Amino acid sequence: MKNIINVALNLPLYRTYSYLIPEEIDDIKPGVRVEVPFGQKKLVGICVRVDKNSKHKKHTYKLKYLNSIIDKKPVVTSEILKLGKWASEYYQYPLGQVLFSCLPSKIKSGGDIKITDDREYIYIATGKALDSYFRNKHAQKKLYNKIESSEGTEVDVRKNKTILKSLLESGYISRELKERERKITKKIKLSKDQELAYRKIMKNTSSFAPTLIEGVTGSGKTELYISITKEIVDNNGQVLIIVPEINLTPQTILRFQDYLDFNISIYHSALTETARLKAWASCLNGEVDILIGTRSAIFLPFKNLKMIIIDEEHDSSLKQSEKFRYHSRDIALVRAKNNSIPILMGSATPSLESLYNCQIEKFSHILLKNRFHNTKLPSVTVVDTKVDTVRDGFSSTLIKGMKKELDDKKQVLLFVGRRGFSHTLLCNVCGWTSKCKKCDVHMTFHEYENKLWCHHCGLQTKVNFKNICECKSESEIIPIGMGTERIEKRAKELFPKSKVMRIDSDTINNISKLNNFINQSRDGKIDILVGTQMLVKGHDFPNLTLVGIIDIDSGLYSLDFRGTEKIAQMIIQVAGRSGRHSSEGRLIIQTRKPKHPIMTKLLENGYSDFSKDVLKERREAALPPQSYLSLFRVSTNNKGEGLIFLNKIKNIYRDTITILGPAPAPILKKNNRYYYQLLINSHNRKFLLQKSSEIREYILKHKKSNFRWSLDIDPIDLY
Ligand code: ADP
Ligand code: ZN
């Protein structure tokens, strides 16, 4: 009988591998890293199961021995191992790749976990009898004497690290963490509504209790999170807070730090490797009280996690859109359930999934209907651009509205769906348009850098207007569609005295730039903000009173059944930036479709009512959240090839499960590959997963080598 372990490797393979444990090793736990031989290579793997005295003798003679064990203590805790196994099965992604994606790079490659401990300590002489140890050890003796005579007060030991270590190890001195002086922090006084919500949530903190907080923009969800977090950490628990990608600015952290003097760490993809490793390790050893991070933080190990908060739970950046396509909120729910702890999900515009879970009483539902500062939600003006026509993006109503606010020294925000100058360029004479060579989309014109840029494959070409099209009609080339650059340019022409700033991923590509902009904006240095999505989320601009949505129409006719939900969320979120503090805010929307239900129902009755209607429609159409979907995508470099392949699959499975498609993906050609997709749909989640797995296996077995494929369980973006 042999001892065997199962090892998950960081490879795209849907299985684990067995290795023999050398006799001399008797202590190995699941979750440690091991080095194993794999073909000609040596790979780092994670032990996922230990099978002592394995009964399966049959094939053990074929097995190889593992080379070495890297860790004494697991780097993947039993909690994360369980969560990872669940995620691997649910999202049908290889276990090894799931587990490795939870680890910092240095740990993945087998590196040392050691990180410098920069906490401050007080050193104390233990009173151990001094013996021959100190003979001839002058420096040791000197430091010892210094520590002894300090009697527990602080001693500067920075230059004596090695000596200190040997004194500690030989037991002549001991150390204690220096009691940190607590900063004086602001106290929160909750409003009545916040207080009620707080009590409801804190009533039950020792079992799985999911709660959706649907609070209008400016209702003070953040202050509520802070109060709850304080209570949990005061009782020695750790709190994990997940925020959307773009919202993660030190501004959010600052708000927490204003109120709480705890050990707060951050975790997101823009951190340096060292910082990520440090955050990870300090979660693992229990040093962190509060961790604020983006979606991948859901896989961080904690010692005593007592609460998970998902801010902006509707936000699509919580779902990873490539490779391991998981939804951080959904994994958080499973984690909270595994740990029997509460989970809060907050949003002004909750996802229909979560609202549905409230309807069927899986989640408790807390409503915050009023803004904290008691200002009203913005009043809305819908501009029919068939009547009040726009010139370069601006209707006369919008211009008038802006003038009024700017004269009153208020701030204006203009929301534009797309960065760049124009959606495309068109020649009025020969009809040439700026189509991408490699994709089925138009290249966006970026005037500032004078280039055409494909936002799908990244192709960029310099623009020379003289011979851009065949007929060489330089003066007839016109920009079609509105991008941020074009609106910025026009705003400057219309309001030459105002300071205009453009905020999109071209101008703001790192956190320090984002902060710089936020500070300028708060200090009143900017009058007109022009921006994309980036401006919508979470920010609090005290002086902003008018939001203009330049063009909503392209979003109204999305192919995606979630199109309406997404655009409604966007409108409410962007409108929510307006009039948060004192004066009443305004929202101006320009559209050719003023009778669209978004314009009538959403803006008149609010998101809460609107979402109920949309839920009803989803039920009638048997679409999520009333049913479940999996999305298969196949691409090859030959047109039509993927479609034939998916049709084969359809013919095999059509009698057992509802199949939608196959069809060309909404962008058929991307980077010279042709994409096709097929959806499967069922009311029964288990059944859907089982069929997804059958189809996945079929694909693996029958695909040609030039095929690329993907499977997305619970897809958010169908285009
Ligand atoms: P939400 O996240 O719900 O959109 P915020 O948390 O940003 O709203 O709150 C809106 C504004 O009200 C912020 O300026 C915030 O500081 C303030 N606020 C909310 N609750 C309180 C409170 N209890 N005490 C003081 N200020 C608060
Ligand atoms: Zn392209």
mmCIF file with all atom_site columns, N, CA, C and O in Angstrom, residues 82-96:
data_model
loop_
_atom_site.group_PDB
_atom_site.id
_atom_site.type_symbol
_atom_site.label_atom_id
_atom_site.label_alt_id
_atom_site.label_comp_id
_atom_site.label_asym_id
_atom_site.label_entity_id
_atom_site.label_seq_id
_atom_site.pdbx_PDB_ins_code
_atom_site.Cartn_x
_atom_site.Cartn_y
_atom_site.Cartn_z
_atom_site.occupancy
_atom_site.B_iso_or_equiv
_atom_site.pdbx_formal_charge
_atom_site.auth_seq_id
_atom_site.auth_comp_id
_atom_site.auth_asym_id
_atom_site.auth_atom_id
_atom_site.pdbx_PDB_model_num
ATOM 1  N N  . LYS A 1 82 ? -12.086 24.344 -0.926  1.00 0.00 ? 82 LYS A N  1
ATOM 2  C CA . LYS A 1 82 ? -13.487 23.963 -1.108  1.00 0.00 ? 82 LYS A CA 1
ATOM 3  C C  . LYS A 1 82 ? -14.176 24.916 -2.093  1.00 0.00 ? 82 LYS A C  1
ATOM 4  O O  . LYS A 1 82 ? -14.894 24.495 -3.003  1.00 0.00 ? 82 LYS A O  1
ATOM 5  N N  . LEU A 1 83 ? -13.917 26.205 -1.915  1.00 0.00 ? 83 LEU A N  1
ATOM 6  C CA . LEU A 1 83 ? -14.512 27.212 -2.795  1.00 0.00 ? 83 LEU A CA 1
ATOM 7  C C  . LEU A 1 83 ? -14.020 27.028 -4.230  1.00 0.00 ? 83 LEU A C  1
ATOM 8  O O  . LEU A 1 83 ? -14.792 27.100 -5.189  1.00 0.00 ? 83 LEU A O  1
ATOM 9  N N  . GLY A 1 84 ? -12.725 26.781 -4.370  1.00 0.00 ? 84 GLY A N  1
ATOM 10 C CA . GLY A 1 84 ? -12.122 26.583 -5.681  1.00 0.00 ? 84 GLY A CA 1
ATOM 11 C C  . GLY A 1 84 ? -12.700 25.359 -6.380  1.00 0.00 ? 84 GLY A C  1
ATOM 12 O O  . GLY A 1 84 ? -12.977 25.378 -7.582  1.00 0.00 ? 84 GLY A O  1
ATOM 13 N N  . LYS A 1 85 ? -12.910 24.285 -5.616  1.00 0.00 ? 85 LYS A N  1
ATOM 14 C CA . LYS A 1 85 ? -13.499 23.086 -6.214  1.00 0.00 ? 85 LYS A CA 1
ATOM 15 C C  . LYS A 1 85 ? -14.909 23.366 -6.696  1.00 0.00 ? 85 LYS A C  1
ATOM 16 O O  . LYS A 1 85 ? -15.311 22.944 -7.776  1.00 0.00 ? 85 LYS A O  1
ATOM 17 N N  . TRP A 1 86 ? -15.645 24.119 -5.880  1.00 0.00 ? 86 TRP A N  1
ATOM 18 C CA . TRP A 1 86 ? -17.007 24.458 -6.293  1.00 0.00 ? 86 TRP A CA 1
ATOM 19 C C  . TRP A 1 86 ? -16.964 25.277 -7.588  1.00 0.00 ? 86 TRP A C  1
ATOM 20 O O  . TRP A 1 86 ? -17.670 24.989 -8.553  1.00 0.00 ? 86 TRP A O  1
ATOM 21 N N  . ALA A 1 87 ? -16.109 26.305 -7.600  1.00 0.00 ? 87 ALA A N  1
ATOM 22 C CA . ALA A 1 87 ? -16.049 27.206 -8.757  1.00 0.00 ? 87 ALA A CA 1
ATOM 23 C C  . ALA A 1 87 ? -15.605 26.457 -10.002 1.00 0.00 ? 87 ALA A C  1
ATOM 24 O O  . ALA A 1 87 ? -16.114 26.688 -11.100 1.00 0.00 ? 87 ALA A O  1
ATOM 25 N N  . SER A 1 88 ? -14.668 25.539 -9.836  1.00 0.00 ? 88 SER A N  1
ATOM 26 C CA . SER A 1 88 ? -14.178 24.779 -10.969 1.00 0.00 ? 88 SER A CA 1
ATOM 27 C C  . SER A 1 88 ? -15.293 23.920 -11.560 1.00 0.00 ? 88 SER A C  1
ATOM 28 O O  . SER A 1 88 ? -15.432 23.811 -12.782 1.00 0.00 ? 88 SER A O  1
ATOM 29 N N  . GLU A 1 89 ? -16.084 23.343 -10.699 1.00 0.00 ? 89 GLU A N  1
ATOM 30 C CA . GLU A 1 89 ? -17.175 22.516 -11.192 1.00 0.00 ? 89 GLU A CA 1
ATOM 31 C C  . GLU A 1 89 ? -18.292 23.349 -11.797 1.00 0.00 ? 89 GLU A C  1
ATOM 32 O O  . GLU A 1 89 ? -18.809 23.049 -12.855 1.00 0.00 ? 89 GLU A O  1
ATOM 33 N N  . TYR A 1 90 ? -18.636 24.428 -11.108 1.00 0.00 ? 90 TYR A N  1
ATOM 34 C CA . TYR A 1 90 ? -19.755 25.241 -11.577 1.00 0.00 ? 90 TYR A CA 1
ATOM 35 C C  . TYR A 1 90 ? -19.422 25.941 -12.892 1.00 0.00 ? 90 TYR A C  1
ATOM 36 O O  . TYR A 1 90 ? -20.180 25.886 -13.849 1.00 0.00 ? 90 TYR A O  1
ATOM 37 N N  . TYR A 1 91 ? -18.261 26.598 -12.941 1.00 0.00 ? 91 TYR A N  1
ATOM 38 C CA . TYR A 1 91 ? -17.907 27.341 -14.151 1.00 0.00 ? 91 TYR A CA 1
ATOM 39 C C  . TYR A 1 91 ? -17.183 26.471 -15.173 1.00 0.00 ? 91 TYR A C  1
ATOM 40 O O  . TYR A 1 91 ? -16.769 26.941 -16.226 1.00 0.00 ? 91 TYR A O  1
ATOM 41 N N  . GLN A 1 92 ? -16.984 25.181 -14.828 1.00 0.00 ? 92 GLN A N  1
ATOM 42 C CA . GLN A 1 92 ? -16.368 24.225 -15.731 1.00 0.00 ? 92 GLN A CA 1
ATOM 43 C C  . GLN A 1 92 ? -15.031 24.717 -16.250 1.00 0.00 ? 92 GLN A C  1
ATOM 44 O O  . GLN A 1 92 ? -14.784 24.782 -17.453 1.00 0.00 ? 92 GLN A O  1
ATOM 45 N N  . TYR A 1 93 ? -14.207 25.075 -15.297 1.00 0.00 ? 93 TYR A N  1
ATOM 46 C CA . TYR A 1 93 ? -12.874 25.551 -15.624 1.00 0.00 ? 93 TYR A CA 1
ATOM 47 C C  . TYR A 1 93 ? -11.897 24.681 -14.836 1.00 0.00 ? 93 TYR A C  1
ATOM 48 O O  . TYR A 1 93 ? -12.180 24.331 -13.698 1.00 0.00 ? 93 TYR A O  1
ATOM 49 N N  . PRO A 1 94 ? -10.750 24.303 -15.442 1.00 0.00 ? 94 PRO A N  1
ATOM 50 C CA . PRO A 1 94 ? -9.873  23.339 -14.772 1.00 0.00 ? 94 PRO A CA 1
ATOM 51 C C  . PRO A 1 94 ? -9.473  23.759 -13.348 1.00 0.00 ? 94 PRO A C  1
ATOM 52 O O  . PRO A 1 94 ? -9.088  24.907 -13.116 1.00 0.00 ? 94 PRO A O  1
ATOM 53 N N  . LEU A 1 95 ? -9.572  22.805 -12.426 1.00 0.00 ? 95 LEU A N  1
ATOM 54 C CA . LEU A 1 95 ? -9.315  23.085 -11.013 1.00 0.00 ? 95 LEU A CA 1
ATOM 55 C C  . LEU A 1 95 ? -7.949  23.737 -10.784 1.00 0.00 ? 95 LEU A C  1
ATOM 56 O O  . LEU A 1 95 ? -7.828  24.704 -10.033 1.00 0.00 ? 95 LEU A O  1
ATOM 57 N N  . GLY A 1 96 ? -6.931  23.194 -11.454 1.00 0.00 ? 96 GLY A N  1
ATOM 58 C CA . GLY A 1 96 ? -5.590  23.752 -11.271 1.00 0.00 ? 96 GLY A CA 1
ATOM 59 C C  . GLY A 1 96 ? -5.554  25.229 -11.642 1.00 0.00 ? 96 GLY A C  1
ATOM 60 O O  . GLY A 1 96 ? -5.024  26.060 -10.906 1.00 0.00 ? 96 GLY A O  1
#
